[in-house]
Short mmCIF file of C-alpha atoms in Angstrom, two decimals:
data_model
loop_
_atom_site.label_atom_id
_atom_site.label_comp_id
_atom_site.label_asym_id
_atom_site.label_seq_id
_atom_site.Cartn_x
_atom_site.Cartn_y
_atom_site.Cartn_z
CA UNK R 1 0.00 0.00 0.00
CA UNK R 2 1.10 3.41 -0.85
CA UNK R 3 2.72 4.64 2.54
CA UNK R 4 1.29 8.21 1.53
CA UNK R 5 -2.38 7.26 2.23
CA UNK R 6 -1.77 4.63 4.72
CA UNK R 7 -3.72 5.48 7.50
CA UNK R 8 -2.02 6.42 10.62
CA UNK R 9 -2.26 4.61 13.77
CA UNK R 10 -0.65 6.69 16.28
CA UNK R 11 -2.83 6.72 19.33
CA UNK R 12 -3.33 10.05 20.64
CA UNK R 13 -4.97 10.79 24.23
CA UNK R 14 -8.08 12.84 24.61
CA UNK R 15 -9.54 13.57 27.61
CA UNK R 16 -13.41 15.22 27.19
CA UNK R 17 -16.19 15.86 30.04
CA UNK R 18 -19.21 14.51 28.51
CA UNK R 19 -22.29 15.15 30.12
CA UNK R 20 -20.56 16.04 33.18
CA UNK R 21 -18.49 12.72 33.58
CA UNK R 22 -14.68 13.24 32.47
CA UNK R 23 -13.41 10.26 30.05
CA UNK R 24 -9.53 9.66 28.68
CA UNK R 25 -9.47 7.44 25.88
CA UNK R 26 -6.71 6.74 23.11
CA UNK R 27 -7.72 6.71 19.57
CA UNK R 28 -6.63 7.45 16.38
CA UNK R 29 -6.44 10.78 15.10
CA UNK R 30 -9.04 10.14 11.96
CA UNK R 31 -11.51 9.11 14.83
CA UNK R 32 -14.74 11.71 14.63
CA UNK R 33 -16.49 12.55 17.75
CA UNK R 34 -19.53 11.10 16.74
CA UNK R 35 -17.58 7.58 16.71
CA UNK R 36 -15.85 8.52 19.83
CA UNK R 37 -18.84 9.05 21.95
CA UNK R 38 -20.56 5.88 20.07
CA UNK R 39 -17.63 3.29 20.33
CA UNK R 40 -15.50 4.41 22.99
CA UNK R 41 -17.91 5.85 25.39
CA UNK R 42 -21.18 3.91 24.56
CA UNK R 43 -22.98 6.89 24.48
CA UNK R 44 -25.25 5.16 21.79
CA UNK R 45 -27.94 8.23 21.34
CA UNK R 46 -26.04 10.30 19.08
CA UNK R 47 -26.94 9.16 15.96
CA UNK R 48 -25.04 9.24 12.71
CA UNK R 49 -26.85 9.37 9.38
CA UNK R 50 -24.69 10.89 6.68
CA UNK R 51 -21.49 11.11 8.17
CA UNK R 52 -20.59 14.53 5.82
CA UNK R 53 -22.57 17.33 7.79
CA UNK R 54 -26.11 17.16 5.97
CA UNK R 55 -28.14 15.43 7.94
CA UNK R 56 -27.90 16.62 11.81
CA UNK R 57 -28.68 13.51 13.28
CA UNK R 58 -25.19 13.81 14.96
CA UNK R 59 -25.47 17.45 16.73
CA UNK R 60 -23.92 17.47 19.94
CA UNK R 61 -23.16 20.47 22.02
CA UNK R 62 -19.24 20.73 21.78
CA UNK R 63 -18.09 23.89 24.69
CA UNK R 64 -22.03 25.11 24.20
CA UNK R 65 -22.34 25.40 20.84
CA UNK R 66 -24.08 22.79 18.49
CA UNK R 67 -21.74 20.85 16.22
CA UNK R 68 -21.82 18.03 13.85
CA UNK R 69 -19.95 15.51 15.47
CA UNK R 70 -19.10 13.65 12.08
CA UNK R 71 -17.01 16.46 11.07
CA UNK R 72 -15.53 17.14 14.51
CA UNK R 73 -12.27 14.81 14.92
CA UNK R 74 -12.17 13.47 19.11
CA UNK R 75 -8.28 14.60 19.27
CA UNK R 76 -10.14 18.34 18.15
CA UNK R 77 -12.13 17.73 20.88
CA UNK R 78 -9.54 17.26 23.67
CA UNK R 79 -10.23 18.92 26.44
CA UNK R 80 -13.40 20.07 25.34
CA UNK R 81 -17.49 19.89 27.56
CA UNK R 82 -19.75 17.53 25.60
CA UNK R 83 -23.55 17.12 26.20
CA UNK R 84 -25.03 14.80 23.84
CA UNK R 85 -28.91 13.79 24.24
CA UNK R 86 -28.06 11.45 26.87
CA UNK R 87 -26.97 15.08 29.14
CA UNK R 88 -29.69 16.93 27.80
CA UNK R 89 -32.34 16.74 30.54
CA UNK R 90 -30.26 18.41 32.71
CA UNK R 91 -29.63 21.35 30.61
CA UNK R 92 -32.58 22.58 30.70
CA UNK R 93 -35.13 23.18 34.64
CA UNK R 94 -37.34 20.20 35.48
CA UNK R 95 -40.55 19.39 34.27
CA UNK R 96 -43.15 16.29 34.68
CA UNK R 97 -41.69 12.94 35.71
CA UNK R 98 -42.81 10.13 33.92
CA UNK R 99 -42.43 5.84 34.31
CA UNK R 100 -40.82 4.55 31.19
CA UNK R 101 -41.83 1.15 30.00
CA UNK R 102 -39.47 -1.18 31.82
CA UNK R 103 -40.45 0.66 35.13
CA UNK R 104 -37.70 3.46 35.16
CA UNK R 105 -38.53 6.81 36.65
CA UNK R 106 -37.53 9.57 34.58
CA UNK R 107 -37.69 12.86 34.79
CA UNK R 108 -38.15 14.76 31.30
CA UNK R 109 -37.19 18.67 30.50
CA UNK R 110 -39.92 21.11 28.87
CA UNK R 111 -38.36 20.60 25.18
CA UNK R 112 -38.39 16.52 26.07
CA UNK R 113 -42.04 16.86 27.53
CA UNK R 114 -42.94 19.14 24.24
CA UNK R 115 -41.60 16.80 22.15
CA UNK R 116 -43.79 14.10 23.51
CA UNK R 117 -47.18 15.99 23.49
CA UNK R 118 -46.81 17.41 20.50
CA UNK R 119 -45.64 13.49 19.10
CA UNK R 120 -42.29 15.42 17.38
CA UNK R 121 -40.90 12.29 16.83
CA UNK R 122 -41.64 9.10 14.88
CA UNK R 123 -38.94 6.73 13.93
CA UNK R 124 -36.91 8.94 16.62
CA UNK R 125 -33.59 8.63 14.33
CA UNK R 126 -33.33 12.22 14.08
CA UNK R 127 -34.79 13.32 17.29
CA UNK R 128 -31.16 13.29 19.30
CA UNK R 129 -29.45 16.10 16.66
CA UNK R 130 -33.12 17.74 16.61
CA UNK R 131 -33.47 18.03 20.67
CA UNK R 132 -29.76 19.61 20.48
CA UNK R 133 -30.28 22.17 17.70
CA UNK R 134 -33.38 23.19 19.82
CA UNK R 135 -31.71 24.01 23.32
CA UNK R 136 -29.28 25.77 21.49
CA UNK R 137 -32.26 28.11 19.75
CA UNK R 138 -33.92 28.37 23.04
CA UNK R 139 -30.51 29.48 24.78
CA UNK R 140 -30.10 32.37 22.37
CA UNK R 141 -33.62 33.21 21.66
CA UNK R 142 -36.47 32.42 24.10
CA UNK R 143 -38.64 33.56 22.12
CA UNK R 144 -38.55 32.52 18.56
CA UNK R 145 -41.17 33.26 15.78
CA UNK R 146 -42.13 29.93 13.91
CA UNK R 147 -39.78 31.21 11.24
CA UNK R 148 -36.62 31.61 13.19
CA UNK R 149 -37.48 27.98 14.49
CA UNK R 150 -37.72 26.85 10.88
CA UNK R 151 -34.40 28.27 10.08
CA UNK R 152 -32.40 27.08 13.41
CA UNK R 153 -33.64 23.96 12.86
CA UNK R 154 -33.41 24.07 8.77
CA UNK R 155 -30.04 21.81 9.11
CA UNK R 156 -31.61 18.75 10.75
CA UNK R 157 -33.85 16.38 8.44
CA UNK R 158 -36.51 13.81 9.38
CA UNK R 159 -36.66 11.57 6.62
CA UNK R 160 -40.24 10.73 8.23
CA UNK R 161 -41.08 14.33 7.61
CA UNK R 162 -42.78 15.45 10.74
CA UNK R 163 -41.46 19.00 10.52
CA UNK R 164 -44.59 20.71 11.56
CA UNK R 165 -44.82 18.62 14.86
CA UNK R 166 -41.44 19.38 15.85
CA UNK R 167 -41.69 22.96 15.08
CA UNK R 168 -45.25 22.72 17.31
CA UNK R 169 -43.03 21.31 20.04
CA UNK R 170 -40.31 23.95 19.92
CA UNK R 171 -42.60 26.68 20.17
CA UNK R 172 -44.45 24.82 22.78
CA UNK R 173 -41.38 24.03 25.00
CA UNK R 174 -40.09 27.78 24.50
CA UNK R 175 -43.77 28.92 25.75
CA UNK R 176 -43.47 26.73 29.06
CA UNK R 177 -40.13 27.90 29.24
CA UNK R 178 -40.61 31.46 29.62
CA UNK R 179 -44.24 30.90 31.53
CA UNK R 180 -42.10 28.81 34.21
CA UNK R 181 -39.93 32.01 34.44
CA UNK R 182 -36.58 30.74 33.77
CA UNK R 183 -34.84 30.36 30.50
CA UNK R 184 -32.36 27.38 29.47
CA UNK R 185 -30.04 26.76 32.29
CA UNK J 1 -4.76 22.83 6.40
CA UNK J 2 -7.90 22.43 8.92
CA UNK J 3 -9.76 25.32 10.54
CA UNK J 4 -13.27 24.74 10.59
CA UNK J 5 -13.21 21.25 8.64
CA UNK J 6 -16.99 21.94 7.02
CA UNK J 7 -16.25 21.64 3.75
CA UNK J 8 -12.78 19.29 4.22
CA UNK J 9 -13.85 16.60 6.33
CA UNK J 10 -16.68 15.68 4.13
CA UNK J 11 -14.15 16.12 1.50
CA UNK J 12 -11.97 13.45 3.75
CA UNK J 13 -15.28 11.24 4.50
CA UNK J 14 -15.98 11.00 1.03
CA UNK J 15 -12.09 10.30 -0.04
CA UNK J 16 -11.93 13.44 -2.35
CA UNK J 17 -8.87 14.26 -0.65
CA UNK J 18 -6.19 11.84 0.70
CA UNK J 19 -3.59 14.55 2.14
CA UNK J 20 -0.39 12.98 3.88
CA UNK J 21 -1.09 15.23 6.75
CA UNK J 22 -3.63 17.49 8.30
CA UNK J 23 -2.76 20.43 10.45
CA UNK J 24 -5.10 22.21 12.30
CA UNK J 25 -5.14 25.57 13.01
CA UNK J 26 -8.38 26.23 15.12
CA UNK J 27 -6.30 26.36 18.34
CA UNK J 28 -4.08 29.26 16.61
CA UNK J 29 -5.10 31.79 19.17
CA UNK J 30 -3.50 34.63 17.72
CA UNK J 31 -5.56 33.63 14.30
CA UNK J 32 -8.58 34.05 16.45
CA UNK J 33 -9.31 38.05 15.89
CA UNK J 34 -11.73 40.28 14.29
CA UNK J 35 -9.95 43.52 14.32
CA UNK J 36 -10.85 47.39 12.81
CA UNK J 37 -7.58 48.80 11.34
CA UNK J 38 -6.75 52.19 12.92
CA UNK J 39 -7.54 54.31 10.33
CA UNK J 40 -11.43 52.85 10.84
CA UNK J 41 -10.72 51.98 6.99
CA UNK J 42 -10.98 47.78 7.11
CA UNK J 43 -11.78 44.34 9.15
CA UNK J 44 -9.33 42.51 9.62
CA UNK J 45 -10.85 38.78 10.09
CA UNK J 46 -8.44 36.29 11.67
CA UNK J 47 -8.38 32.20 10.11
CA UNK J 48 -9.54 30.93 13.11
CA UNK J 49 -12.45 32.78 13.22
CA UNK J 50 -15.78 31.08 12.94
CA UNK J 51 -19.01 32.48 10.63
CA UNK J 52 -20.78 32.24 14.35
CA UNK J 53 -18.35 34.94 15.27
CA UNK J 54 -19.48 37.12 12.89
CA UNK J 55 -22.69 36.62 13.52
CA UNK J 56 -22.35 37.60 17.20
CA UNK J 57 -20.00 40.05 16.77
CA UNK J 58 -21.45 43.33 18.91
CA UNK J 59 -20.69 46.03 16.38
CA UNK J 60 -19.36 44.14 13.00
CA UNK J 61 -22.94 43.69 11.72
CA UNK J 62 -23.36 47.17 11.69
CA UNK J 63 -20.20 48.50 10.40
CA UNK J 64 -20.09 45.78 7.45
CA UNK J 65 -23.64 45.34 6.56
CA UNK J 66 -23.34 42.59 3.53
CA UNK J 67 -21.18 40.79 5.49
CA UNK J 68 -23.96 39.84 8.13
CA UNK J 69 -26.51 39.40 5.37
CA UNK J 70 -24.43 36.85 3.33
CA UNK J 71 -23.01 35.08 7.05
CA UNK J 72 -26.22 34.68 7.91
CA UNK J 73 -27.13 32.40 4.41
CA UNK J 74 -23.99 30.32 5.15
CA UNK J 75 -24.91 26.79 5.71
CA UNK J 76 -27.23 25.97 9.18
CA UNK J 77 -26.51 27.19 12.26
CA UNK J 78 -24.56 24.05 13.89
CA UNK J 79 -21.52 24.56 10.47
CA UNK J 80 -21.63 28.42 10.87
CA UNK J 81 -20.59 27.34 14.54
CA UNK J 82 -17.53 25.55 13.18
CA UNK J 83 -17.11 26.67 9.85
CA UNK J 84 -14.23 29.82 9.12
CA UNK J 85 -14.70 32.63 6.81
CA UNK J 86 -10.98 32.25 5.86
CA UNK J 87 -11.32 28.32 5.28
CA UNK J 88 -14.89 29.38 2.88
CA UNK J 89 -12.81 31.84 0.56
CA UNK J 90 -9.66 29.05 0.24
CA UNK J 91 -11.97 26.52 -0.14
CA UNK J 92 -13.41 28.74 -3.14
CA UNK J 93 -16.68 27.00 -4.07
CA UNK J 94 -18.07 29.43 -6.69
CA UNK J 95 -21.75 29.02 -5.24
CA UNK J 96 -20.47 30.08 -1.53
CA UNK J 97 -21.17 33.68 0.10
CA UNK J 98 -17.77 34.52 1.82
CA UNK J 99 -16.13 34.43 -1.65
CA UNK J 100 -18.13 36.54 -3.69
CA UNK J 101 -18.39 39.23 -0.62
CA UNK J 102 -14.06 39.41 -0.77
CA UNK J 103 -14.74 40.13 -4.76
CA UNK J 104 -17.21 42.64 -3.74
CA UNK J 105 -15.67 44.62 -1.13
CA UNK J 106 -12.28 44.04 -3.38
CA UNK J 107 -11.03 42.41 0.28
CA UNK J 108 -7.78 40.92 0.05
CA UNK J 109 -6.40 37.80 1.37
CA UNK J 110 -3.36 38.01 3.65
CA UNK J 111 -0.95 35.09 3.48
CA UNK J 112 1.94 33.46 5.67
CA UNK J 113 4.55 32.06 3.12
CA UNK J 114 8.45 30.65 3.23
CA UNK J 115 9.54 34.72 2.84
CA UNK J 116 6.78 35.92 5.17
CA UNK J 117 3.30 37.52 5.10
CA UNK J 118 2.02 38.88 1.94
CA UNK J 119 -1.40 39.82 0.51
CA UNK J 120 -3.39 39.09 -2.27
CA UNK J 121 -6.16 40.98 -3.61
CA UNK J 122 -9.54 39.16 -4.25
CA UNK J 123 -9.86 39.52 -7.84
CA UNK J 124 -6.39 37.42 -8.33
CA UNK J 125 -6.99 34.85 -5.69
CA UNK J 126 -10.14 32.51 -7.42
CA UNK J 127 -9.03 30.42 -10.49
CA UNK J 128 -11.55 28.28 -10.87
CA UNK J 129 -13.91 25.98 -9.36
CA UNK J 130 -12.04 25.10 -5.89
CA UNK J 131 -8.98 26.40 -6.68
CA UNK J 132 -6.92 29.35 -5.53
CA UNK J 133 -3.72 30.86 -6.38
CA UNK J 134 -2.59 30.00 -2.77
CA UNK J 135 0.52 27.68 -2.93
CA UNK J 136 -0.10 24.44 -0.88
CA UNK J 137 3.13 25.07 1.58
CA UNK J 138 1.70 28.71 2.28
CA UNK J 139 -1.21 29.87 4.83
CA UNK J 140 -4.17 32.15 4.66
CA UNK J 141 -3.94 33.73 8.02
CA UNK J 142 -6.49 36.65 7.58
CA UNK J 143 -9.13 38.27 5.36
CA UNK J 144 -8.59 42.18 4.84
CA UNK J 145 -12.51 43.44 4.28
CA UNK J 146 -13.10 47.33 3.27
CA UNK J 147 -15.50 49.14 5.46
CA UNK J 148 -18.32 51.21 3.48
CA UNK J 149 -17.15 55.02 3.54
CA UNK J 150 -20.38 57.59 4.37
CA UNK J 151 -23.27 57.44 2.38
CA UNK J 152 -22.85 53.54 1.10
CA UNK J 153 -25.97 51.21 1.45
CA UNK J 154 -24.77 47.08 1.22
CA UNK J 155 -27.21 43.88 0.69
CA UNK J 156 -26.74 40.00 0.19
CA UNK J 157 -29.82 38.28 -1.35
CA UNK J 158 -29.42 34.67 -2.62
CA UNK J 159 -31.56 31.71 -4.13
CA UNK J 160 -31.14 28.31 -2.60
CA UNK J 161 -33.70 25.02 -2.95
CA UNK J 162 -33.69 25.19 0.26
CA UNK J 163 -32.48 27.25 3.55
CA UNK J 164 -29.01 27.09 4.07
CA UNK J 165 -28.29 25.09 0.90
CA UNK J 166 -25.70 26.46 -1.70
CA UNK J 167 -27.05 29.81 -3.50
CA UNK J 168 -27.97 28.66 -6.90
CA UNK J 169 -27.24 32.26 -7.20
CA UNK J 170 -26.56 34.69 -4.80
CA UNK J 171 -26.28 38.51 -5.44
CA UNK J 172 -24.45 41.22 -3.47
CA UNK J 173 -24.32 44.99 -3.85
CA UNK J 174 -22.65 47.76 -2.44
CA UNK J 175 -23.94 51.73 -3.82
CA UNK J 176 -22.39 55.05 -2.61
CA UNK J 177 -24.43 58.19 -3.28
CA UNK J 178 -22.97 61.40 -3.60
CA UNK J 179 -24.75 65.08 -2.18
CA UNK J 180 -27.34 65.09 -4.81
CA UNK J 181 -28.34 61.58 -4.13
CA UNK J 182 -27.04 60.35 -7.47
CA UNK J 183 -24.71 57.50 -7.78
CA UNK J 184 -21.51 58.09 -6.54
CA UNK J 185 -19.97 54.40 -6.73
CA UNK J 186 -21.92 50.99 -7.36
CA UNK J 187 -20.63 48.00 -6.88
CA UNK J 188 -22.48 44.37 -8.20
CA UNK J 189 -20.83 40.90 -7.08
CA UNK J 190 -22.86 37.42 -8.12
CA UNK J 191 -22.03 33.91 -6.74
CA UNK J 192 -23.26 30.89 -8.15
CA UNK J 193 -22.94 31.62 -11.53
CA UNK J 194 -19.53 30.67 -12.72
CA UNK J 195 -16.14 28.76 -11.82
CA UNK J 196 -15.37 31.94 -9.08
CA UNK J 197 -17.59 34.53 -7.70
CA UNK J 198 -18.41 37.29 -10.12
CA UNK J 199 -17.94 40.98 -10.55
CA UNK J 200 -20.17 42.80 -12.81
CA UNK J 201 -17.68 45.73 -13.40
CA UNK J 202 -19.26 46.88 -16.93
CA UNK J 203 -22.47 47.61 -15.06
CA UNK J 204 -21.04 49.28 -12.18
CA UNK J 205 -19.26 51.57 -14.58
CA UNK J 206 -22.33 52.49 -16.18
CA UNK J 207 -24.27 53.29 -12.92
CA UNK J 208 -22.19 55.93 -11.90
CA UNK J 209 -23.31 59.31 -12.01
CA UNK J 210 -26.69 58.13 -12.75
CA UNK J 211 -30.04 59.12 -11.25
CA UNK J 212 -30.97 56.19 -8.96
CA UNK J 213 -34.71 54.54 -9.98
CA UNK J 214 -36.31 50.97 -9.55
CA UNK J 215 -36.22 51.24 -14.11
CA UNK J 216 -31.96 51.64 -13.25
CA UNK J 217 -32.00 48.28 -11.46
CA UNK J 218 -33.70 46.33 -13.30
CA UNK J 219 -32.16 47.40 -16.46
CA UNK J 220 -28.57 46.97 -14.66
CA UNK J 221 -29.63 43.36 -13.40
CA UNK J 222 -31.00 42.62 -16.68
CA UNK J 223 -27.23 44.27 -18.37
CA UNK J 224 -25.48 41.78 -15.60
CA UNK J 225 -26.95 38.71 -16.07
CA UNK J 226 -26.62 39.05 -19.79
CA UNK J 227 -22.85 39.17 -19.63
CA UNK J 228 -22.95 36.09 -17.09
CA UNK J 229 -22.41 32.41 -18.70
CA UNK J 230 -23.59 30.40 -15.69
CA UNK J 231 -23.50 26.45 -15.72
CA UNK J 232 -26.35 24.16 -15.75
CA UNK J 233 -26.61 21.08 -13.64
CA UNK J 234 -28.92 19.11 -11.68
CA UNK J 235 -30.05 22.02 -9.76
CA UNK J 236 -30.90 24.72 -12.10
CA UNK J 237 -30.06 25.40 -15.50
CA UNK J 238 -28.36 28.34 -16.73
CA UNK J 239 -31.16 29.83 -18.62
CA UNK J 240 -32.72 30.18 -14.92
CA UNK J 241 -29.99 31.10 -13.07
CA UNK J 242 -29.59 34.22 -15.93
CA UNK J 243 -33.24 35.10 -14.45
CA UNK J 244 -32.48 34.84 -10.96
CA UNK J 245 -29.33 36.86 -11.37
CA UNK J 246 -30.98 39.82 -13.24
CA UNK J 247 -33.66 39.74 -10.52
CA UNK J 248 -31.47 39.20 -7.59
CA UNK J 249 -29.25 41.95 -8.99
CA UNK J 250 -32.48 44.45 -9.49
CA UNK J 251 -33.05 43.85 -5.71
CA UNK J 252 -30.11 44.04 -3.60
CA UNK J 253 -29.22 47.56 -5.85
CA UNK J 254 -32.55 48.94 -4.53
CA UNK J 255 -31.83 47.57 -1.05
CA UNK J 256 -28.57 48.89 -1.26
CA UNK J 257 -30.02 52.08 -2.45
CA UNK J 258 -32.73 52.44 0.32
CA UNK J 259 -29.96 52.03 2.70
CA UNK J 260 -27.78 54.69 1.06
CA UNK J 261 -30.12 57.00 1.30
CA UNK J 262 -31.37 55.92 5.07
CA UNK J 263 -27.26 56.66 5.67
CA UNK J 264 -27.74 60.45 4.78
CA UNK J 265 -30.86 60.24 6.77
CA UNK J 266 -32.74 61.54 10.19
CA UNK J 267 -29.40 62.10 11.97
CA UNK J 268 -27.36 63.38 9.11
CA UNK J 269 -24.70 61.76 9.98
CA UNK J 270 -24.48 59.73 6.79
CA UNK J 271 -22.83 56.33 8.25
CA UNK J 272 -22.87 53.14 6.97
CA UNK J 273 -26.65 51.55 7.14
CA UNK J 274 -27.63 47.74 7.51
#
């Protein structure tokens, strides 16, 4: 094999906080994030779909702001804050706590209860990237017209199409927001 | 070279490139800057500097009017929070924003070479499709963007399918007035409608010193887009993208134009307007 494209296999050491837990791990430097958090940290609800920046299902927040982790390399990442949808909840106050099916208690944030009421998810593939792209709207505007939800949210597809319910739950879960006085944490 | 990585790591993903090495820059702190020259004249916009920045930069928006509009129709918001404004104009996709607001603005690109910084002006940096005169051992460290003097109205207006795809053809404008409200200087820039973004100089030429009217744009869109020998493709085809252009062009004059004249307005102060 031509030595000029063989990939290397250095291991390089990145240490992250994801969702508030710090992690070191040694991986290769072609490693994305979205891998990284997948394979090496088992953090299994970011979800990749196109693995070149188009789709969103891979939005994490990377030091607050959202980011396609396909196109983020982990080594960019070192020493980096992560929240992926697993950290979510607690980015956000508390709202209505709920049993999940095998008996769990959970307790679910305003944009997570939203989503539920308003049913903004179907197959729930793209939901992860969605619920991210959506805290990071409601951080910088807590009040958004239906437009400026449309257009924060205009780089995440749902190939089941259910735009107009997650754009109903946005607007919902920004409504409850301000009424419960607080914005995003 | 990797800033942002928004346009080269798909590039990577998809095995368009196979470089021997990456290095990247996005930890360069002292490439991290948006600074105004002291003479007030320019924006200096370091390579580490993401389209988000611009975006929520406190006065920038204000001072450099097109600059917000086109930032804002870059990509979605989770690239624009990665993405650099330096790594858009060397990555020098003819349909992209950043690019055809350097050729506007005649910006200039400052470079870190073997023999040291030098600078190259926009309309000798795009080649073609992708492709800049930038050497591959040298280093865009900064764009150099002209501030609007008084009196100068700026827009951005773009086609895409959809929002935050590629401009199937974008349009920017930049139109100085002089006392008598007539047209001092006019500037006309298109993306999206050939291998690198677009001046229409002919037209500008002809707009100066005339009486501004909505008849004046759309004749100089019309004028522009008839000189232009866009592409077609899957998207669009060129027959269409001549009609968006002359439109696009008709508009973002009379924007600029409103602006102008809102800049010798209430407060006579006759600043820059957004």
């Amino acid at each position: 094999m031509n030595p000029a494209v063989h990939p290397d296999e250095t291991l390089y050491e990145v240490e992250v906080v994801v969702n508030g837990e710090r992690h070191v791990r040694r991986v290769e430097a072609r490693r994305t994030l979205a891998d990284f958090l997948r394979e090496e940290l088992g953090l299994t609800g970011t979800h990749i779909g196109c693995e070149h920046g188009v789709c969103g299902a891979c939005t994490v927040l990377l030091d607050g702001r959202a980011v396609r982790s396909c196109l983020v390399y982990a080594v960019q990442a070192d020493g980096a804050d992560v929240v992926t949808v697993e950290g979510v909840g607690g980015q956000l106050p508390r709202g209505r706590r709920v049993t999940l099916e095998d008996g769990r208690e959970v307790v679910l944030n305003p944009l997570q209860e939203a989503f539920q009421e308003h049913h903004a998810l179907q197959c729930g593939y793209c939901t992860p990237g969605f619920l991210i792209s959506a805290l990071e709207l409601l951080r910088e505007n807590p009040d958004p017209t239906e437009d400026e939800v449309r257009r924060a949210l205009s780089g995440n597809l749902c190939r089941c199409t259910g735009y107009q319910n997650i754009v109903d739950a946005v607007l919902d879960a920004a409504r409850r927001l301000r009424a419960a006085g607080g914005g995003p944490a | 070279m990797l800033a942002g990585g928004q346009s080269l790591v798909p590039m990577l993903h998809m095995r368009l490139v196979r470089p021997v090495a990456l290095v990247d820059i996005h930890r360069a702190a002292d490439l991290d800057f948006i600074e105004f020259t002291p003479e007030g004249e320019s924006v200096r916009i370091g390579a580490a500097v993401r389209h988000a920045d611009l975006l929520r930069h406190p006065v920038l928006g204000a001072r450099l009017p097109v600059l917000r509009e086109a930032v804002a129709h870059v990509a979605h918001p989770a690239i624009r929070n990665r993405g650099t404004a330096v790594g858009s104009v060397c990555h020098a996709d003819p349909a992209a924003e950043m690019p055809a607001v350097l050729a506007l603005l005649d910006g200039e690109v400052e470079v870190l070479g073997a023999a040291g910084l030098y600078t190259v002006p926009a309309d000798a940096f795009f080649l073609t499709y992708f492709t800049t005169v930038l050497p591959p051992e040298d280093v865009a460290v900064a764009l150099r963007l002209p501030l609007p003097a008084p009196g100068t109205g700026q827009a951005f207006m773009e086609v895409a399918r959809r929002e935050g795809d590629f401009a199937l053809v974008g349009a920017a404008a930049c139109l100085r007035l002089d006392a008598d409200g007539r047209v001092a200087e006019a500037r006309l820039a298109f993306c999206g409608v050939g291998d690198t973004p677009v001046r229409a100089r002919e037209v500008e030429a002809q707009l100066a010193g005339t009486v501004p009217s909505a008849a004046a744009w759309r004749e100089a869109g019309a004028a522009a887009a008839a000189h232009l020998e866009p592409e077609s493709d899957a998207h669009a085809s060129a027959a269409y993208r001549r009609e968006v252009a002359a439109y696009l062009a008709a508009r973002v004059l009379e924007a600029a134009h409103r602006r102008a004249e809102g800049a010798f307005g209430a407060d006579g102060r006759g600043g820059a307007a957004g």
